[in-house]
Amino acid sequence: MELNALLTALQTHLPEILRWSGAIAKRLRHFNIAVENKTSGSALTDALTLADLTLQELIVAALRDRDPIFCNCRIEAEEKTGDLHRFAQDSPYVISIDPIDGTKQYRDKTADGYCVMVHLRDSETVHYSLVYIPETGEQGTWVEAVHQSVVCGPDDLSRPAREVLDDMPAIDPATRPDSPKIYLIGFQDKDTSNAELVTATGLEGVPPEEMPGSIYDHLATGAFGGSLIHTPNVYDFPVSLHIARILGGDAVWVHNGESVNFHEHWMDERADMLRLPGITACSANPETLKTLCELAKDWSKVRYQD
């Protein structure tokens, strides 16, 4: 399977699929759609709604039907819904789906920064990322990363989604602001205290309850400088990695400073999701990465202490 052909197919079909998904998410949010399922003990991780299940069903079906090239990829999806068995079991490329990132704020109606997202990766890096944030801005907001370009900007529902994305200027790393804000998540009951330790370095740690929305548009535009995440899952974190690498930075494991790859992962049975091992720092600024690694290099790599 040729990578450029796969990227072209994703760029062609995925924007309208995520736009449809975002519209459904906005509509379903008006109803009582909470579902009890995950039991990790973290409210952020365990939040699940019928919207997550419905949007994944739609995205998987659209990928199945729109272009046969997609079925040559493996699928890693946060939920279990959809015709997942139609996709390859062995392929160098993985299409990963997070039908609603930010499910707790979506369900509880505490903020509007939730998003629908899909990315393509292999064992080394991410090749394509698309994020749609339905309720940020008047008509939604896009983030797309492909080749060496990241774009971020408002949707325009009067025009085809692909056309809107094509007209967005690429973010220039030379003029993009470099915020000291660093998003922390995954440290269980230490998210806030660890955020304070980040702040003590001269950066500004931001725990989940203070996060204005999903990280992706904030990272792309420079409103946030990066993230520090304990055992990140494989459905959403790789998009941050992708954005950071294109903009001149990286995502690294804090204990050794090496670039994150996808050779190894583990199944978090409590949350029912695949995770990368250890703690990762992600930023477009290499100096920020050094600071975060120096701070967190000796922190425990074990997610659950009980």
Coordinates of C-alpha atoms in Angstrom, one line a residue:
M1 CA 0.0 0.0 0.0
E2 CA 1.4 3.4 -1.1
L3 CA 1.4 6.0 1.7
N4 CA 0.7 9.0 -0.6
A5 CA -2.4 7.3 -2.1
L6 CA -3.6 6.6 1.5
L7 CA -3.0 10.2 2.5
T8 CA -4.8 11.5 -0.6
A9 CA -7.8 9.3 0.2
L10 CA -7.9 10.5 3.8
Q11 CA -7.7 14.1 2.8
T12 CA -10.4 13.6 0.2
H13 CA -13.0 11.8 2.3
L14 CA -12.4 12.4 6.0
P15 CA -13.2 16.1 6.4
E16 CA -16.9 15.6 5.4
I17 CA -17.1 12.5 7.6
L18 CA -15.9 14.3 10.6
R19 CA -18.1 17.3 9.9
W20 CA -21.2 15.0 9.8
S21 CA -20.0 13.4 13.0
G22 CA -19.7 16.8 14.7
A23 CA -23.2 17.7 13.7
I24 CA -24.5 14.5 15.2
A25 CA -22.5 15.1 18.4
K26 CA -24.0 18.6 18.8
R27 CA -27.6 17.2 18.4
L28 CA -27.2 14.3 20.7
R29 CA -25.7 16.5 23.4
H30 CA -29.2 17.9 24.1
F31 CA -30.3 14.5 25.5
N32 CA -29.5 12.3 28.4
I33 CA -26.9 10.0 26.8
A34 CA -24.6 8.9 29.6
V35 CA -23.5 5.2 29.6
E36 CA -21.8 3.4 32.4
N37 CA -19.0 1.2 31.3
K38 CA -15.4 2.0 32.2
T39 CA -14.1 1.6 35.7
S40 CA -10.6 3.1 35.9
G41 CA -11.6 5.4 38.8
S42 CA -10.9 8.5 36.8
A43 CA -13.9 10.5 35.9
L44 CA -12.2 11.9 32.8
T45 CA -11.3 8.4 31.5
D46 CA -14.6 6.7 32.5
A47 CA -17.0 9.1 30.8
L48 CA -18.8 7.4 28.0
T49 CA -21.9 8.4 26.1
L50 CA -24.1 7.1 23.3
A51 CA -22.6 9.8 21.2
D52 CA -19.2 8.1 21.4
L53 CA -20.7 4.9 20.3
T54 CA -22.8 6.4 17.5
L55 CA -20.0 8.6 16.0
Q56 CA -17.6 5.7 15.9
E57 CA -20.2 3.6 14.1
L58 CA -20.6 6.3 11.5
I59 CA -16.8 6.9 11.1
V60 CA -16.0 3.2 10.7
A61 CA -18.8 2.7 8.2
A62 CA -17.8 5.7 6.2
L63 CA -14.2 4.5 6.0
R64 CA -15.4 1.0 5.0
D65 CA -17.5 2.3 2.2
R66 CA -15.8 5.4 0.8
D67 CA -12.5 3.8 -0.5
P68 CA -11.3 0.2 -0.3
I69 CA -7.8 1.5 0.5
F70 CA -8.9 2.1 4.1
C71 CA -9.8 -1.5 4.7
N72 CA -6.1 -2.3 4.0
C73 CA -5.3 -0.5 7.3
R74 CA -5.7 -1.7 10.8
I75 CA -8.2 0.1 12.9
E76 CA -7.6 1.1 16.6
A77 CA -10.8 2.7 17.9
E78 CA -11.5 3.8 21.5
E79 CA -14.9 2.1 21.5
K80 CA -16.1 -1.3 20.3
T81 CA -18.8 -0.2 17.8
G82 CA -18.6 -0.4 14.0
D83 CA -17.7 -2.9 11.4
L84 CA -14.2 -3.2 12.7
H85 CA -13.6 -6.8 11.4
R86 CA -13.7 -5.5 7.8
F87 CA -10.3 -3.9 8.3
A88 CA -6.9 -5.5 8.1
Q89 CA -5.6 -7.4 11.0
D90 CA -2.0 -7.0 9.9
S91 CA -0.8 -3.8 8.2
P92 CA 2.0 -1.3 8.6
Y93 CA -0.6 1.5 8.8
V94 CA -3.1 2.1 11.6
I95 CA -6.2 4.4 11.4
S96 CA -7.0 5.4 14.9
I97 CA -10.3 6.9 16.0
D98 CA -11.4 8.9 19.0
P99 CA -15.1 9.6 18.3
I100 CA -15.3 12.2 21.1
D101 CA -12.2 13.5 22.9
G102 CA -13.3 15.4 26.0
T103 CA -16.3 13.1 26.7
K104 CA -16.7 14.3 30.3
Q105 CA -17.1 18.0 29.4
Y106 CA -19.2 16.9 26.5
R107 CA -21.5 14.9 28.7
D108 CA -21.6 17.3 31.6
K109 CA -21.9 20.4 29.4
T110 CA -19.2 22.1 31.3
A111 CA -17.3 23.3 28.2
D112 CA -17.5 23.2 24.4
G113 CA -13.9 22.1 23.4
Y114 CA -14.7 18.4 22.8
C115 CA -13.7 17.1 19.4
V116 CA -13.9 14.3 16.8
M117 CA -10.6 13.0 15.6
V118 CA -8.8 10.5 13.4
H119 CA -5.2 10.0 12.6
L120 CA -3.0 7.6 10.6
R121 CA 0.3 6.3 11.9
D122 CA 2.8 3.5 11.5
S123 CA 5.1 2.2 14.2
E124 CA 7.4 5.2 14.1
T125 CA 5.3 8.3 13.6
V126 CA 2.0 9.9 12.6
H127 CA 1.4 10.7 8.9
Y128 CA -2.1 12.3 9.0
S129 CA -4.2 14.0 11.6
L130 CA -7.7 15.6 11.4
V131 CA -9.5 17.1 14.3
Y132 CA -13.0 18.7 14.2
I133 CA -14.2 20.8 17.1
P134 CA -17.9 21.3 16.5
E135 CA -18.7 23.9 19.1
T136 CA -15.5 26.0 19.1
G137 CA -16.2 29.1 17.0
E138 CA -19.4 30.0 15.2
Q139 CA -19.4 27.0 12.9
G140 CA -16.7 24.7 14.3
T141 CA -13.0 24.6 14.1
W142 CA -10.5 22.4 12.2
V143 CA -7.0 21.2 12.8
E144 CA -5.3 19.2 10.1
A145 CA -1.7 18.0 9.9
V146 CA -0.2 16.3 6.9
H147 CA 3.2 16.3 5.2
Q148 CA 5.0 19.3 6.8
S149 CA 1.9 21.5 7.2
V150 CA -0.4 22.2 10.1
V151 CA -3.5 24.3 9.6
C152 CA -6.1 25.5 12.2
G153 CA -9.1 27.7 11.6
P154 CA -12.8 28.1 11.5
D155 CA -15.2 26.0 9.5
D156 CA -17.6 27.4 7.0
L157 CA -20.7 25.2 6.6
S158 CA -21.7 27.0 3.3
R159 CA -18.6 25.4 1.6
P160 CA -17.3 21.8 1.2
A161 CA -15.1 20.9 4.1
R162 CA -12.2 20.0 2.0
E163 CA -12.4 23.4 0.3
V164 CA -12.4 25.2 3.6
L165 CA -9.3 23.3 4.8
D166 CA -7.5 23.9 1.5
D167 CA -7.9 27.7 1.9
M168 CA -6.4 27.8 5.4
P169 CA -2.8 29.1 5.6
A170 CA -0.2 26.8 7.2
I171 CA 0.9 27.8 10.6
D172 CA 4.4 29.3 10.5
P173 CA 6.6 28.0 13.3
A174 CA 8.7 31.2 13.1
T175 CA 5.7 33.4 14.0
R176 CA 3.7 31.0 16.1
P177 CA 3.6 32.1 19.8
D178 CA 5.3 30.0 22.4
S179 CA 3.1 29.8 25.4
P180 CA 4.4 28.5 28.7
K181 CA 1.2 26.6 29.4
I182 CA 1.6 22.9 29.7
Y183 CA -1.4 20.5 29.9
L184 CA -1.1 17.7 32.4
I185 CA -3.2 14.6 32.5
G186 CA -3.1 10.9 33.5
F187 CA -1.4 11.4 36.9
Q188 CA -4.6 10.3 38.8
D189 CA -4.9 12.3 42.0
K190 CA -1.5 14.1 41.3
D191 CA -2.6 16.0 38.2
T192 CA -2.9 19.3 40.2
S193 CA 0.1 18.9 42.4
N194 CA 2.3 17.9 39.4
A195 CA 1.0 20.9 37.5
E196 CA 2.2 23.1 40.4
L197 CA 5.7 21.5 40.0
V198 CA 5.6 22.3 36.3
T199 CA 4.8 25.9 37.2
A200 CA 7.7 26.0 39.6
T201 CA 10.1 25.5 36.7
G202 CA 9.0 28.7 35.1
L203 CA 6.4 27.1 32.8
E204 CA 2.7 27.0 33.7
G205 CA 1.1 23.7 34.5
V206 CA -2.5 23.3 33.7
P207 CA -4.5 20.4 35.2
P208 CA -7.5 18.9 33.4
E209 CA -10.2 20.8 35.3
E210 CA -8.6 24.1 34.1
M211 CA -8.2 23.1 30.5
P212 CA -10.3 25.3 28.2
G213 CA -10.9 22.4 25.8
S214 CA -9.0 19.9 23.7
I215 CA -5.3 20.5 23.4
Y216 CA -5.0 20.2 19.6
D217 CA -6.1 23.7 18.4
H218 CA -4.4 25.3 21.4
L219 CA -1.1 23.5 20.6
A220 CA -1.3 24.2 16.9
T221 CA -1.8 28.0 17.4
G222 CA 0.6 28.3 20.3
A223 CA -2.0 29.1 22.9
F224 CA -0.5 26.1 24.8
G225 CA 3.2 25.2 24.7
G226 CA 2.7 21.4 25.1
S227 CA 1.7 18.6 27.4
L228 CA 3.0 16.2 30.0
I229 CA 1.0 13.0 30.0
H230 CA 1.2 9.8 32.0
T231 CA 0.7 6.6 29.9
P232 CA -1.1 8.4 27.1
N233 CA -3.7 6.4 25.0
V234 CA -3.1 5.7 21.4
Y235 CA -6.3 7.3 20.1
D236 CA -5.7 11.0 20.9
F237 CA -2.1 11.7 22.1
P238 CA -0.5 10.8 18.7
V239 CA -2.2 13.9 17.2
S240 CA -0.3 16.2 19.6
L241 CA 2.9 14.3 18.7
H242 CA 2.2 14.9 15.0
I243 CA 1.6 18.7 15.5
A244 CA 4.6 19.2 17.6
R245 CA 6.9 17.4 15.2
I246 CA 5.8 19.4 12.2
L247 CA 6.2 22.6 14.1
G248 CA 9.8 21.8 15.0
G249 CA 9.5 19.9 18.3
D250 CA 8.8 16.4 19.4
A251 CA 7.2 14.0 21.9
V252 CA 9.6 12.2 24.1
W253 CA 9.7 9.8 27.0
V254 CA 10.8 11.8 30.0
H255 CA 12.9 9.1 31.6
N256 CA 15.4 9.0 28.7
G257 CA 14.5 11.9 26.3
E258 CA 14.0 9.6 23.4
S259 CA 11.4 10.2 20.7
V260 CA 8.1 8.4 21.3
N261 CA 7.3 5.6 18.9
F262 CA 4.6 3.0 18.7
H263 CA 6.5 -0.3 18.9
E264 CA 5.1 -1.0 22.4
H265 CA 1.8 -0.5 24.1
W266 CA -0.3 -2.1 26.9
M267 CA -4.0 -2.7 27.5
D268 CA -5.4 -0.7 30.3
E269 CA -8.1 -3.1 31.4
R270 CA -9.6 -0.6 33.8
A271 CA -10.2 2.0 31.1
D272 CA -10.5 -0.6 28.3
M273 CA -8.0 1.3 26.1
L274 CA -4.5 0.9 24.6
R275 CA -1.8 3.0 26.1
L276 CA 1.8 3.8 25.6
P277 CA 4.2 3.1 28.4
G278 CA 5.7 5.7 30.7
I279 CA 5.4 9.5 30.8
T280 CA 5.6 11.6 27.7
A281 CA 6.4 15.3 27.2
C282 CA 5.2 16.9 24.0
S283 CA 6.1 20.4 22.8
A284 CA 7.1 22.3 19.6
N285 CA 9.9 23.9 21.7
P286 CA 12.9 21.7 22.4
E287 CA 13.9 23.7 25.4
T288 CA 10.5 23.1 26.9
L289 CA 11.0 19.4 26.4
K290 CA 14.3 19.5 28.2
T291 CA 12.7 21.3 31.2
L292 CA 9.9 18.8 31.4
C293 CA 12.2 15.8 31.1
E294 CA 14.5 17.1 33.9
L295 CA 11.5 17.7 36.1
A296 CA 9.7 14.3 35.6
K297 CA 12.5 11.9 34.7
D298 CA 12.3 10.1 38.1
W299 CA 8.5 10.2 38.4
S300 CA 6.8 6.7 38.7
K301 CA 6.0 5.1 35.3
V302 CA 3.2 3.1 37.0
R303 CA -0.2 4.5 36.2
Y304 CA -2.2 2.9 39.0
Q305 CA -0.6 2.7 42.4
D306 CA -3.1 0.4 44.1

